[in-house]
Short mmCIF file of C-alpha atoms and ligand atoms in Angstrom, two decimals:
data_model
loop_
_atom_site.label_atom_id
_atom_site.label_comp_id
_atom_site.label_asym_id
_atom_site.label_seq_id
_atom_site.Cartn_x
_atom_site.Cartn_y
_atom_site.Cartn_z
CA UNK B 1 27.53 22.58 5.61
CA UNK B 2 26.39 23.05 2.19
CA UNK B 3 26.23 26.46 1.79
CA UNK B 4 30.05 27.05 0.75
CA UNK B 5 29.59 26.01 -2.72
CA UNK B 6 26.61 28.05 -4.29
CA UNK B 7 26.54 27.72 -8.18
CA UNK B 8 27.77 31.35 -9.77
CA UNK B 9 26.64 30.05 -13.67
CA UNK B 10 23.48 30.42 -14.71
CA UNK B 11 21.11 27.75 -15.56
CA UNK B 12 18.01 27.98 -17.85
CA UNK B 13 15.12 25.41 -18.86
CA UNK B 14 11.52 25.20 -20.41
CA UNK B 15 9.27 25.17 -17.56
CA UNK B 16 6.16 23.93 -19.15
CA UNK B 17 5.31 20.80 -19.96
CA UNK B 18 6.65 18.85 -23.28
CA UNK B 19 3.86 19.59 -25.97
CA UNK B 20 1.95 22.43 -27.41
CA UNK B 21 0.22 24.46 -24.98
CA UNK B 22 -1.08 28.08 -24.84
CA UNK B 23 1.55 29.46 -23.16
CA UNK B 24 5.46 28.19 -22.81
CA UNK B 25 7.75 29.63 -19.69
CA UNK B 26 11.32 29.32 -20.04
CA UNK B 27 13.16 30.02 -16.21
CA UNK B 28 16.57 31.78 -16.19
CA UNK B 29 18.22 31.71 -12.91
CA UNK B 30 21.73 32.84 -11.82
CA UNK B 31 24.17 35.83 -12.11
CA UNK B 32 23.75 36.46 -15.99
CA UNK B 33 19.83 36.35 -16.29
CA UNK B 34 19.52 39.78 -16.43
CA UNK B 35 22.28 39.78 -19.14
CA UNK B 36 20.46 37.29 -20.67
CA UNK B 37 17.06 38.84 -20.80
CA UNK B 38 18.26 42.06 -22.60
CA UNK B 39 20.19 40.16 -24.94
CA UNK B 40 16.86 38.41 -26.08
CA UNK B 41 14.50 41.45 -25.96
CA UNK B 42 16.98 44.16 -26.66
CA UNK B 43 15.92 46.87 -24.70
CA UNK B 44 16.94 47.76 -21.01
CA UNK B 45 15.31 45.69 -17.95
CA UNK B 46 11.60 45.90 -17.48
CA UNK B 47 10.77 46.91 -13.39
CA UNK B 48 11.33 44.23 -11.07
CA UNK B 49 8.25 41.68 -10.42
CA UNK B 50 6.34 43.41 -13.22
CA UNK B 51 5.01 41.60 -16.38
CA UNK B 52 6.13 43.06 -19.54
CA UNK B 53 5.14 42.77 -22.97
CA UNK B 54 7.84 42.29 -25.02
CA UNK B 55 9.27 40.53 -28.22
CA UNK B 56 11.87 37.83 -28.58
CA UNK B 57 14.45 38.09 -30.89
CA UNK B 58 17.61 36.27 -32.20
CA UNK B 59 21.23 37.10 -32.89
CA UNK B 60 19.75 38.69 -35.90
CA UNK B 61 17.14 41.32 -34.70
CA UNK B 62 15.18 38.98 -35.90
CA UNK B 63 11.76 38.20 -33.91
CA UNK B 64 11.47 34.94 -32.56
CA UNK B 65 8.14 34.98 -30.16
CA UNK B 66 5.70 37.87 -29.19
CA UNK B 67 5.61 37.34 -25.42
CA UNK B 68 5.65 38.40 -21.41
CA UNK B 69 9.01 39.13 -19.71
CA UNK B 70 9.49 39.20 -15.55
CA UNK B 71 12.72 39.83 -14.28
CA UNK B 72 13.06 39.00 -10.57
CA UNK B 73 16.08 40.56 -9.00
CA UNK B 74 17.93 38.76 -5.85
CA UNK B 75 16.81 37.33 -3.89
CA UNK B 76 13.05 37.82 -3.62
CA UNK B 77 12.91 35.29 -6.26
CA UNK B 78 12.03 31.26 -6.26
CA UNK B 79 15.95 30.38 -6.15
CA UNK B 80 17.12 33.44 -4.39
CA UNK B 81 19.24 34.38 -7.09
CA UNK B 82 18.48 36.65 -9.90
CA UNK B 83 15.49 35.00 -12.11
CA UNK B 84 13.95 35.32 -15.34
CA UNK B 85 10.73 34.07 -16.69
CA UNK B 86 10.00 34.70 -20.58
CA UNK B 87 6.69 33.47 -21.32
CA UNK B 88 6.10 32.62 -24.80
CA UNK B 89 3.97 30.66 -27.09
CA UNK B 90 3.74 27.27 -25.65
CA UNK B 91 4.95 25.35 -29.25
CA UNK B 92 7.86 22.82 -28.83
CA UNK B 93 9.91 24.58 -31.92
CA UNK B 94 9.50 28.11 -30.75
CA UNK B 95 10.51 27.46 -27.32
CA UNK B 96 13.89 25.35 -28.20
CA UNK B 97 14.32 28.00 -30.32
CA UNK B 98 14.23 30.40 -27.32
CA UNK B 99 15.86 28.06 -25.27
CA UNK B 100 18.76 27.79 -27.65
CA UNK B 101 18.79 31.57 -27.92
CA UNK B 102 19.47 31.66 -23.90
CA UNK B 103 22.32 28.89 -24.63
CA UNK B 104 24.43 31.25 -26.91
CA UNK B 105 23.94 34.48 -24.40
CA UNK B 106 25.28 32.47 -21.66
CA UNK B 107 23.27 29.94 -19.77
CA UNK B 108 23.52 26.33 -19.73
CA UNK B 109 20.49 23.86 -19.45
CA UNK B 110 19.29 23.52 -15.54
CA UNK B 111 19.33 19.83 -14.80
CA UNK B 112 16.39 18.11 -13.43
CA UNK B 113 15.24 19.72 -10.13
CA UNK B 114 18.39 22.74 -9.92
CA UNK B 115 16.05 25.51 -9.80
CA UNK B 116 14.61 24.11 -6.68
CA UNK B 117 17.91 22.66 -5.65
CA UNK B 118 19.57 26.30 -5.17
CA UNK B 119 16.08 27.37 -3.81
CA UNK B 120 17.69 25.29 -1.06
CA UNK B 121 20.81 25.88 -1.39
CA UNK B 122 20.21 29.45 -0.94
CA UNK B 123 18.20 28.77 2.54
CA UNK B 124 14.79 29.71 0.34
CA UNK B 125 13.16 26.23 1.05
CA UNK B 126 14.11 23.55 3.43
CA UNK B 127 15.14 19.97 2.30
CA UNK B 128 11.31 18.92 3.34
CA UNK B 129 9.60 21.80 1.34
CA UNK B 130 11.55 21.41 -1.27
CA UNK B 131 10.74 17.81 -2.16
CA UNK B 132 7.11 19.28 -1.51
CA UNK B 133 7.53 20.88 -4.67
CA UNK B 134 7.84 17.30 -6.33
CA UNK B 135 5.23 16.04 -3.95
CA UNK B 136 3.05 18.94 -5.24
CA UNK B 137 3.52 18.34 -8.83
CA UNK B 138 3.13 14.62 -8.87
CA UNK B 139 -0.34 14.39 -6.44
CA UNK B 140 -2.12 11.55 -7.47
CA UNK B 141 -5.71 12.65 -5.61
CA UNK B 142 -6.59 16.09 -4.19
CA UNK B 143 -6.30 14.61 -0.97
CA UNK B 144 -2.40 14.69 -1.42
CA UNK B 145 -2.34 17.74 -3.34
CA UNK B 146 -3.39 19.48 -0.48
CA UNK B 147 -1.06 17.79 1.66
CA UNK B 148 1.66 18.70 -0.01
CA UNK B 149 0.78 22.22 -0.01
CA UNK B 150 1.11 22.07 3.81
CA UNK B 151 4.51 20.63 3.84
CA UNK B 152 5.54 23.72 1.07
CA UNK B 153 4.31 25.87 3.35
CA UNK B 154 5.97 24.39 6.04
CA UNK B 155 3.89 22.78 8.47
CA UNK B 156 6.38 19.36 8.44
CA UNK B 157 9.57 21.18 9.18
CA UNK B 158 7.48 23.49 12.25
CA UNK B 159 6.70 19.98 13.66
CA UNK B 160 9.93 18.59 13.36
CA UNK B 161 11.95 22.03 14.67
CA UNK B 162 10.85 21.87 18.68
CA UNK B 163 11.57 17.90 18.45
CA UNK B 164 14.98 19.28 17.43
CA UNK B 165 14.38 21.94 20.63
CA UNK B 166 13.33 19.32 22.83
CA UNK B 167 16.85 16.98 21.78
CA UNK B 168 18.99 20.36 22.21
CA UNK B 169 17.70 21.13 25.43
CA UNK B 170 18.59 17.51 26.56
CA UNK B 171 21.88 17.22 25.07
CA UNK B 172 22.91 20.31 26.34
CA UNK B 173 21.50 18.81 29.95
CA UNK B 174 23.40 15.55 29.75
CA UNK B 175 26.49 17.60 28.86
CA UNK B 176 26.38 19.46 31.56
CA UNK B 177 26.37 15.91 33.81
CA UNK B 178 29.68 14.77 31.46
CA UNK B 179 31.55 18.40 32.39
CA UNK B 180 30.88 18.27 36.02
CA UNK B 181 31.64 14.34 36.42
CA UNK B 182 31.42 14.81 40.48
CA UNK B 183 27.59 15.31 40.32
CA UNK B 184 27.49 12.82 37.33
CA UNK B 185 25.68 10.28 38.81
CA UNK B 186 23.34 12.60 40.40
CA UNK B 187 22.36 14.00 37.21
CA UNK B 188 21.83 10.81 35.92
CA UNK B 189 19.63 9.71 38.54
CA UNK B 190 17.59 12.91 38.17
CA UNK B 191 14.44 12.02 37.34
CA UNK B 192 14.53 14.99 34.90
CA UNK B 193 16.56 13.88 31.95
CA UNK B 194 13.98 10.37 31.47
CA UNK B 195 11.46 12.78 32.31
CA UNK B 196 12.32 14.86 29.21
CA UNK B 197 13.40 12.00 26.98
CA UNK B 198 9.79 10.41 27.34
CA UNK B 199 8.34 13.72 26.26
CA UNK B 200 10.48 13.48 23.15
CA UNK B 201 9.55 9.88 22.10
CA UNK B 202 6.08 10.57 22.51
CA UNK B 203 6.32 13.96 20.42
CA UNK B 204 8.42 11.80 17.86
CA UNK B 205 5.67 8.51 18.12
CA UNK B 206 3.01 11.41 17.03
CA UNK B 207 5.41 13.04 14.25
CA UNK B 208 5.61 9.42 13.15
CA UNK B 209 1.81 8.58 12.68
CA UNK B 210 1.31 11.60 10.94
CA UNK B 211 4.21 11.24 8.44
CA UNK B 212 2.66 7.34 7.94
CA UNK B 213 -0.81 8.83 7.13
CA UNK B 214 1.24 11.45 4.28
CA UNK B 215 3.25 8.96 3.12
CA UNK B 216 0.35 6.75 2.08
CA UNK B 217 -1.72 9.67 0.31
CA UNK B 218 1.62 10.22 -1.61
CA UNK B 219 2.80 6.56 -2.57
CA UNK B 220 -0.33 4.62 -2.17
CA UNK B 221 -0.32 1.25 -1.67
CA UNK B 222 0.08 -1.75 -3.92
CA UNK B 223 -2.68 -4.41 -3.57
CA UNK B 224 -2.48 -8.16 -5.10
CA UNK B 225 -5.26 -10.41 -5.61
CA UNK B 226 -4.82 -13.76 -5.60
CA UNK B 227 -5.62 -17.37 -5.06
CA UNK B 228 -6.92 -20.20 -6.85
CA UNK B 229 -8.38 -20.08 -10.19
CA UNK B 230 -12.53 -19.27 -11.05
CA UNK B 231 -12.57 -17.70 -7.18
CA UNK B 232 -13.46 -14.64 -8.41
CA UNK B 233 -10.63 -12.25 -8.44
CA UNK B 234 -10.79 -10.70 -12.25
CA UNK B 235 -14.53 -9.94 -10.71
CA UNK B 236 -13.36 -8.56 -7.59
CA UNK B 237 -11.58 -6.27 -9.96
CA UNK B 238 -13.72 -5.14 -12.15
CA UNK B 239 -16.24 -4.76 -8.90
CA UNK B 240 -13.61 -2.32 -7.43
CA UNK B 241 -12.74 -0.62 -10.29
CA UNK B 242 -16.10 0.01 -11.25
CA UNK B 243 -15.57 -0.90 -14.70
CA UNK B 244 -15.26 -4.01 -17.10
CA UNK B 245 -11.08 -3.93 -16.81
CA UNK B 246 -10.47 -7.73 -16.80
CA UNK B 247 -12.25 -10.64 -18.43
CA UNK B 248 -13.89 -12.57 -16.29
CA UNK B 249 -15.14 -16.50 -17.73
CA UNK B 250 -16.56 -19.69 -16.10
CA UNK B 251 -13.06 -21.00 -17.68
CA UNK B 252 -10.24 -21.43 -14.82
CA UNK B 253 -7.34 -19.97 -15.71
CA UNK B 254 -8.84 -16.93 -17.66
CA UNK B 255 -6.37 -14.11 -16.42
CA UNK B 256 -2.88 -14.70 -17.44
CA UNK B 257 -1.32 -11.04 -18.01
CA UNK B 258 -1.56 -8.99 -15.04
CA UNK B 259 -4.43 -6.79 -14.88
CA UNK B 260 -3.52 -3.43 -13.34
CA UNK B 261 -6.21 -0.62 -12.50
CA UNK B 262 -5.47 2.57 -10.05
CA UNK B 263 -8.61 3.86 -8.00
CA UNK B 264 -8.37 6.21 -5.20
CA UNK B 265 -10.27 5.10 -2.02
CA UNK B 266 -11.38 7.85 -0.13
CA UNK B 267 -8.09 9.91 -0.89
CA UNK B 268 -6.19 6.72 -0.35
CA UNK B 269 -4.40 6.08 -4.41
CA UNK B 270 -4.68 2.48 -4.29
CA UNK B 271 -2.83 0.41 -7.19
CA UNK B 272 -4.97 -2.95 -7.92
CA UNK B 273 -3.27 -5.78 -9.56
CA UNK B 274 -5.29 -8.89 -10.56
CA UNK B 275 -3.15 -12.01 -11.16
CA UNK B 276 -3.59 -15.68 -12.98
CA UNK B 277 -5.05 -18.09 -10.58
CA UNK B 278 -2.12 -19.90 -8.56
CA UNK B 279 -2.29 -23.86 -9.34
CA UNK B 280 -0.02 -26.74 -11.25
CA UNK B 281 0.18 -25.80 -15.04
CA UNK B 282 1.44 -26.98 -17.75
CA UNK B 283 0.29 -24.95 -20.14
CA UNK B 284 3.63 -22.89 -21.12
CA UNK B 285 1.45 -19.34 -20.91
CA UNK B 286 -0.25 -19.82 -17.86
CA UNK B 287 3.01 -20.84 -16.29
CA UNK B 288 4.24 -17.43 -17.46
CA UNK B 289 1.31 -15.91 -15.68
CA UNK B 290 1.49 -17.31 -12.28
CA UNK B 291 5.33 -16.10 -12.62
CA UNK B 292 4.63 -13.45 -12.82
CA UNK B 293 1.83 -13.51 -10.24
CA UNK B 294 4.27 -14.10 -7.96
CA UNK B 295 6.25 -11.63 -8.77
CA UNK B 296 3.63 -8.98 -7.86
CA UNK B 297 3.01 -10.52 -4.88
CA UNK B 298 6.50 -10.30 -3.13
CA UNK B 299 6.17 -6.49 -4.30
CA UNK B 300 2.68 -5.79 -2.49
CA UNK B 301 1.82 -4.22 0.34
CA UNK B 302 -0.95 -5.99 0.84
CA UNK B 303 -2.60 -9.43 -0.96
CA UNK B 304 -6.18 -9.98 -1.19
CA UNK B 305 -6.73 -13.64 -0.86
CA UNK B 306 -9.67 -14.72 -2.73
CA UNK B 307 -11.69 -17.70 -1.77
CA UNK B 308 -14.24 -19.34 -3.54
CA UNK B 309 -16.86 -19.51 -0.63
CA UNK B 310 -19.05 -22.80 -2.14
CA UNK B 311 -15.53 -24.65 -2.08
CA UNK B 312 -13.94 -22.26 1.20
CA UNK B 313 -10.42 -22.86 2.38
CA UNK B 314 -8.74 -25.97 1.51
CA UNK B 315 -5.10 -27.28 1.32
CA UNK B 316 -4.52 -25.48 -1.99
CA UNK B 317 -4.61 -22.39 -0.34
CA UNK B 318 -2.48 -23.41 2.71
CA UNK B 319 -0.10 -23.83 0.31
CA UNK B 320 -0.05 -20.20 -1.53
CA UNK B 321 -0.22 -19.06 2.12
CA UNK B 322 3.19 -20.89 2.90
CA UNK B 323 4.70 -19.23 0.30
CA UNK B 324 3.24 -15.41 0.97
CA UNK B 325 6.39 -13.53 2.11
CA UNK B 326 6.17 -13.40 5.71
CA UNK B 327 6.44 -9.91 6.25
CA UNK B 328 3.12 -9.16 3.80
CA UNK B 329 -0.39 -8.78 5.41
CA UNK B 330 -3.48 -10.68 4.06
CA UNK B 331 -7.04 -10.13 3.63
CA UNK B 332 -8.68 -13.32 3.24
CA UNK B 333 -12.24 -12.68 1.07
CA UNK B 334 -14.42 -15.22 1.18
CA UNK B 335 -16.67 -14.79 -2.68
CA UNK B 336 -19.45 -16.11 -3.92
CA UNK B 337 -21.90 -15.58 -0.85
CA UNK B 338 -24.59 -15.17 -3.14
CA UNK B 339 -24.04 -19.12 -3.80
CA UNK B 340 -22.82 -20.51 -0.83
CA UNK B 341 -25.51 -18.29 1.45
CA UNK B 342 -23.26 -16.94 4.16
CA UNK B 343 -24.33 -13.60 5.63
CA UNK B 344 -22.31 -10.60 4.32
CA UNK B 345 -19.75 -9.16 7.38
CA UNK B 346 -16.72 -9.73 8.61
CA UNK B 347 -16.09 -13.17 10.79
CA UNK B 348 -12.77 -14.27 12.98
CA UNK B 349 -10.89 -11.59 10.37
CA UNK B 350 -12.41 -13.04 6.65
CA UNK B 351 -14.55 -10.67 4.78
CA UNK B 352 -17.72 -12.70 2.94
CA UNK B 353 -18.55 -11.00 0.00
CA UNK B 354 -20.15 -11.02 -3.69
CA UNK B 355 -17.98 -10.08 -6.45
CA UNK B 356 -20.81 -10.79 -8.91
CA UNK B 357 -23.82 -8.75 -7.20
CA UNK B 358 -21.28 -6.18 -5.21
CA UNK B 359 -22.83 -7.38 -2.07
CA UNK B 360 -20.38 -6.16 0.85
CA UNK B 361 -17.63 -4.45 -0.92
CA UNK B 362 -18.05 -1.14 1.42
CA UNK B 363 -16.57 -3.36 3.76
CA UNK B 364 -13.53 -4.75 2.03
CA UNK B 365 -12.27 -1.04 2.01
CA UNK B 366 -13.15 -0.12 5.07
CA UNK B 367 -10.93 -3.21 6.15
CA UNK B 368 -8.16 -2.12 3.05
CA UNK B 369 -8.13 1.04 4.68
CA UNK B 370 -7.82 -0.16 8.54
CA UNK B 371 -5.16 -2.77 7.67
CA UNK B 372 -2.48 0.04 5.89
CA UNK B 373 -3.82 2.42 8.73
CA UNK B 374 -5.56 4.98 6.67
CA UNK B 375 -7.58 7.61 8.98
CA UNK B 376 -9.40 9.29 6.15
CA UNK B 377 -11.31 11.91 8.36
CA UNK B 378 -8.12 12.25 10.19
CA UNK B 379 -6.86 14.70 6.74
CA UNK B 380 -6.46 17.92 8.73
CA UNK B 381 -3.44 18.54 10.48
CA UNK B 382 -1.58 16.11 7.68
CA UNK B 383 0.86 17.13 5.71
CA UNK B 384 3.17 15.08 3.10
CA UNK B 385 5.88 12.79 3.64
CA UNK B 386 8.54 10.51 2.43
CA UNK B 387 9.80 7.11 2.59
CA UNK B 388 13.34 8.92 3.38
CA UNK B 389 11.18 11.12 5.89
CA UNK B 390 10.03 8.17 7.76
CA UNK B 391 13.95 6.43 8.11
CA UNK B 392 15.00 9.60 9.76
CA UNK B 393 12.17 9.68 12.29
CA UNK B 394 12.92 5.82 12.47
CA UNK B 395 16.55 6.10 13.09
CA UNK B 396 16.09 9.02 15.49
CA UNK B 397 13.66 6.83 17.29
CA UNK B 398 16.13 3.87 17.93
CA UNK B 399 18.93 6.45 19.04
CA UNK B 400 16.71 7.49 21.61
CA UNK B 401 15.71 3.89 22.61
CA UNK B 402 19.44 3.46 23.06
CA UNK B 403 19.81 6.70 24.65
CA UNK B 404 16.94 5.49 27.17
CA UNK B 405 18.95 2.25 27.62
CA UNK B 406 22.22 4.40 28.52
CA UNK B 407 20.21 6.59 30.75
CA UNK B 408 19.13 3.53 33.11
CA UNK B 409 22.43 2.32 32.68
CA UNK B 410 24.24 5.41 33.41
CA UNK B 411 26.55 5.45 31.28
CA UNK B 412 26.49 9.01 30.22
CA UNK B 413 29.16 9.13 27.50
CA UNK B 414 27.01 6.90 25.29
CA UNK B 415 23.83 8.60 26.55
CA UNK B 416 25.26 11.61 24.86
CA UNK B 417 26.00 10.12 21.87
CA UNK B 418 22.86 8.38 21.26
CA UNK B 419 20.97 12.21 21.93
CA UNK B 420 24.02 13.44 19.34
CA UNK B 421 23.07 10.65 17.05
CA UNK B 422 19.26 11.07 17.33
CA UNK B 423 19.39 14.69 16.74
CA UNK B 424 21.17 14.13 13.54
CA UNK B 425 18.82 11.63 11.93
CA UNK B 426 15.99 14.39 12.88
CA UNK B 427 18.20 16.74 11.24
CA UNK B 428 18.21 14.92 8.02
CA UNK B 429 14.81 15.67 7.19
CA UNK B 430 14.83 19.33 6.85
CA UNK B 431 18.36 18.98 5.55
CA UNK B 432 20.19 20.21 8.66
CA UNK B 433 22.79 17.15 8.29
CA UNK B 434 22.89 16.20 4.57
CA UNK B 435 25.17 14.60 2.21
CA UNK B 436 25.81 15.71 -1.08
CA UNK B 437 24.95 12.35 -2.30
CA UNK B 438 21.99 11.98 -0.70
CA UNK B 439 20.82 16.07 -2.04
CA UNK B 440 21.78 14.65 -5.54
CA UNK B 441 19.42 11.82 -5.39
CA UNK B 442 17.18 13.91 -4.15
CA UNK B 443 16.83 16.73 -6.67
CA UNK B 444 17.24 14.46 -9.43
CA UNK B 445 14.27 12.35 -9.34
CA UNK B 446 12.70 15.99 -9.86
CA UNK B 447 11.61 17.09 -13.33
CA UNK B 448 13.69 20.04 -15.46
CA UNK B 449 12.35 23.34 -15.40
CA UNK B 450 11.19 22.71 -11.21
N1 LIG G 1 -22.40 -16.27 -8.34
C1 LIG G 1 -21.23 -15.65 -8.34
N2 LIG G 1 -20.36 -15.90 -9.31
C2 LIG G 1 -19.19 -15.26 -9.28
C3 LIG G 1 -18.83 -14.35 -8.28
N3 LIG G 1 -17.60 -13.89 -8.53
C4 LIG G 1 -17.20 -14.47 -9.67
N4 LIG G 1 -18.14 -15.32 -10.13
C5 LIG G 1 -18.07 -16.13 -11.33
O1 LIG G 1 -16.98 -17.02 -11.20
C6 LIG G 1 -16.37 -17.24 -12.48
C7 LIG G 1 -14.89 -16.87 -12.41
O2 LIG G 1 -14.77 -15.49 -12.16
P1 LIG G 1 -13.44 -14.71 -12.47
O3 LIG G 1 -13.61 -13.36 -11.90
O4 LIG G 1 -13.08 -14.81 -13.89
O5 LIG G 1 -12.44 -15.55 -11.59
P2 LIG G 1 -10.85 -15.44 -11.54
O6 LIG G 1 -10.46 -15.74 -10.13
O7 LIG G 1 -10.39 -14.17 -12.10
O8 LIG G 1 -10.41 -16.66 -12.44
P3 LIG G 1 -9.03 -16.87 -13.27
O9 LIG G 1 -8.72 -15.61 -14.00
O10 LIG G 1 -9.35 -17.99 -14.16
O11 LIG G 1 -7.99 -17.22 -12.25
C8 LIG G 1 -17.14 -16.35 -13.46
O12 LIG G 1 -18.10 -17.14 -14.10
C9 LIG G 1 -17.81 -15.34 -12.57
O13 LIG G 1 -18.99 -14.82 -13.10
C10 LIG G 1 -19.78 -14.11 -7.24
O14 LIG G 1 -19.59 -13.33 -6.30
N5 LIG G 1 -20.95 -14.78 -7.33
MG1 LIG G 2 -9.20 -13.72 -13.67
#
C-alpha cells in the first residue's frame, strides 16, 4: 500500500492567495517545522494550537514581519505531521521574503497539493475527502460548495464503505463455495449469493445517481447553440444570460467569434456558448467562425438547436443534424413565436419560444435541467463527486454484471474474480487500491499551499 514511503523532509508554501491581502499564511509541515519556526522567531516554541504574537526575523536579527505564530505538534494537525502556520502581512515581497527565510532553515517548497497529499498519506483524509478539499476551493455556486463540504466531512466515503461490506461479505461467501468444491454447486445454486449480489447493484445504481447529481454541481455542463443564421441564437443568449453579451442584428451571419457566458441555473453552473450560424460561406471570417462552431459542438454536452419558427425545420437543418456527433443530445427550440403565432409549451419534444420578448424561457431550463438529469430539490443527501469517482462506480458495476453472468453460469472461479475485481474499482475511490500514478495526477491538479 502506500503508506511505506511517508516523506521525512519538510515542505513549506504561501498559503494565501497570489496578491496583496490583509493577512499572508505561510504552512510548514514535516519533521523540521518546529526547527524552523524558532529559527524565524528566535525564541522557544509557543504552546501547541495556541496563536502567538510574535516577530519574524532574518539570518540577521533583523525583523522581517510583525505577525501570529501556531505550532501544531503531530499529529493533531491538517497533514498529521508536525505543522506550522506563520501568519504575516499578506504583501507578495514580505511573504517570499519569509518564504525564502524558511528555504535557508531547512524546508523546501511543497508542490501543488503535498500538504493535502500527506494529509492522506498519513490516513488523515481519504482519497475522496481529499480531492474535496479541491472540490471545496474551486465551487463554482453555493450549491456545490456545500456539497463538497459533505464529501470533506465524509458522507461519500460512509456511502461507499458498506458497498465495500456488502462485496466482502459476498466474496468471502463465494470463497467458501471454491474451498469446499463438493457443495460447490449447491452454493451456487443457493438462492443467497444472487440474492445478495442484487442488493449490491441496487445500493451501487443509488451511489451512482447521487455521484451523477455531484458531479454536475461540480463540472457543470457545456451547452452549444446552434443552427442556421438570423434564428435567433445570439438572442437566446443574451435572453439567458440576462444581459446584452452578444450582438444581435437583422444581418445573417452576425456572430462569428464564439460568445461564451457562465450562469448558474438553479445551482446547476451552466457554460453557454453561442456560435456563427452554420451555412455555405465564403467569406474567409465567417468560415473561421463556423470552424470553430463546430468545434464547440463536438465538445458539448448538450446543443441547443435553434429554429427560426416563421421558416421551421427545413433540409438545412437536417443537414447540421447529420453531422451532430451521435452520442450528443439536442434540444430543438423553435424562436420567434411571437411572429409565427404558435402557443408557448413544449410539443412532440421542441420547445416554442421567444428570444426577443422572453416568452417561455422558464421552460427551456426546466427541459436543460431534465435532459442532463438535474434534481435541484433533490440537494440534500448530495455530496460531491468526480469524473474519476463515477469510472470506479462504473467499472465496479460491469464486474458485477459479469459476476451475475458467472453466477447463472456457475462458474465460480470467475464469479470470484469478477466480486475481487469489483471490489477493487470500489476501492479506488476512497483510495483503498491506488496507483502512485494515478495519486500524482491527482494531487497535482491541486493548488500550492492546499
Ligand atoms: N420577433 C422576434 N425576433 C427575434 C427573436 N429572436 C431573434 N429575433 C431577431 O432575429 C434577428 C437575428 O437575431 P440574432 O439573435 O442575431 O440571430 P443569430 O442566430 O445570433 O444570428 P447570427 O449571429 O447571424 O447567426 C434579430 O433582428 C433579432 O432581433 C424573437 O424571438 N422574436
Ligand atoms: Mg448571433
Amino acid at each position: 500500500m502506500l503508506l511505506d514511503h511517508a516523506p521525512t523532509d519538510t515542505i513549506a508554501a504561501i498559503a494565501t492567495a497570489p496578491g496583496k491581502g490583509g493577512v499572508g499564511i505561510i504552512r510548514i509541515s514535516g519533521p523540521q517545522a518546529p526547527q524552523i519556526l524558532q529559527g524565524i522567531t528566535g525564541k522557544a516554541l509557543p504552546p501547541a494550537r495556541q496563536a502567538r504574537r510574535a516577530w519574524f526575523i532574518d539570518a540577521q536579527r533583523a525583523p522581517l514581519d510583525d505577525g501570529l505564530v501556531l505550532w501544531f505538534p503531530a499529529p493533531a494537525s491538517y497533514t498529521g505531521e508536525d505543522v506550522v502556520e506563520l501568519q504575516g502581512h499578506g504583501g507578495p515581497v514580505v511573504l517570499d521574503l519569509l518564504l525564502a527565510r524558511c528555504l535557508a532553515l531547512g524546508a523546501r517548497m511543497a508542490r501543488p497539493g503535498e500538504f493535502t497529499e500527506r494529509a492522506f498519506l498519513n490516513g488523515q483524509l481519504d482519497l475522496a475527502q481529499a480531492e474535496a478539499v479541491a472540490d471545496l476551493i474551486e465551487a463554482g455556486s453555493a450549491q456545490a460548495a456545500r456539497c463538497a463540504a459533505r464529501s470533506l466531512a465524509g458522507e461519500f466515503s460512509r456511502r461507499v464503505e458498506p458497498l465495500f461490506e456488502q462485496l466482502t461479505a459476498l466474496r468471502v461467501y463465494v470463497e467458501a463455495a471454491l474451498d469446499f468444491p463438493d457443495e460447490d454447486v449447491e452454493l451456487l445454486h443457493h438462492g443467497a449469493i444472487g440474492e445478495r449480489l442484487r442488493q449490491t447493484q441496487d445500493s451501487l445504481h443509488a451511489l451512482t445517481r447521487s455521484a451523477q447529481q455531484g458531479k454536475l454541481l461540480q463540472e457543470g455542463i457545456h451547452l452549444v447553440i446552434a443552427g442556421l443564421p438570423n434564428a435567433g441564437k445570439s438572442s437566446l443568449l443574451n435572453a439567458l444570460a440576462q444581459r446584452e453579451a452578444a450582438i444581435v442584428t437583422d444581418i445573417p451571419g452576425t456572430t462569428r467569434d464564439l460568445v461564451r457566458e457562465w450562469i448558474s441555473l438553479e445551482g446547476l453552473p451552466l457554460h453557454l456558448v453561442d456560435t456563427a450560424g452554420l451555412r455555405e460561406s465564403s467569406d474567409p471570417i465567417e468560415q473561421e467562425g463556423i470552424r470553430r462552431a463546430w468545434q464547440a459542438i463536438e465538445q458539448a454536452d448538450l446543443v441547443l438547436l435553434v429554429i427560426d419558427d416563421t421558416l421551421g425545420e427545413g433540409a438545412a437543418e437536417a443537414a447540421i443534424r447529420a453531422r451532430l456527433p451521435a452520442r450528443l443530445p439536442v434540444l430543438s427550440v423553435h424562436n420567434k413565436i411571437d411572429l409565427s403565432g404558435q402557443p408557448a409549451g413544449v410539443r412532440e419534444e421542441r420547445i416554442y419560444v421567444s428570444a426577443k420578448q422572453h416568452d417561455s424561457l422558464h421552460l427551456l431550463r426546466e427541459r436543460i435541467k431534465q435532459q442532463v438529469g438535474y434534481e435541484q430539490c433533490s440537494n440534500e443527501g448530495l455530496f460531491m463527486a468526480r469524473r474519476r469517482h463515477l469510472n470506479a462506480l462504473a467499472h465496479t458495476a460491469q464486474h458485477l454484471q459479469q459476476a451475475n453472468t458467472h453466477l447463472h453460469q456457475h462458474t465460480a472461479e470467475l464469479l470470484a474474480e469478477e466480486l475481487r475485481l469489483a471490489q477493487e474499482a470500489l476501492g479506488e475511490i476512497t483510495g483503498r487500491f491506488t496507483s502512485d500514478d494515478l495519486l500524482g495526477r491527482i494531487f497535482s491538479s491541486f493548488c500550492i499551499g492546499k
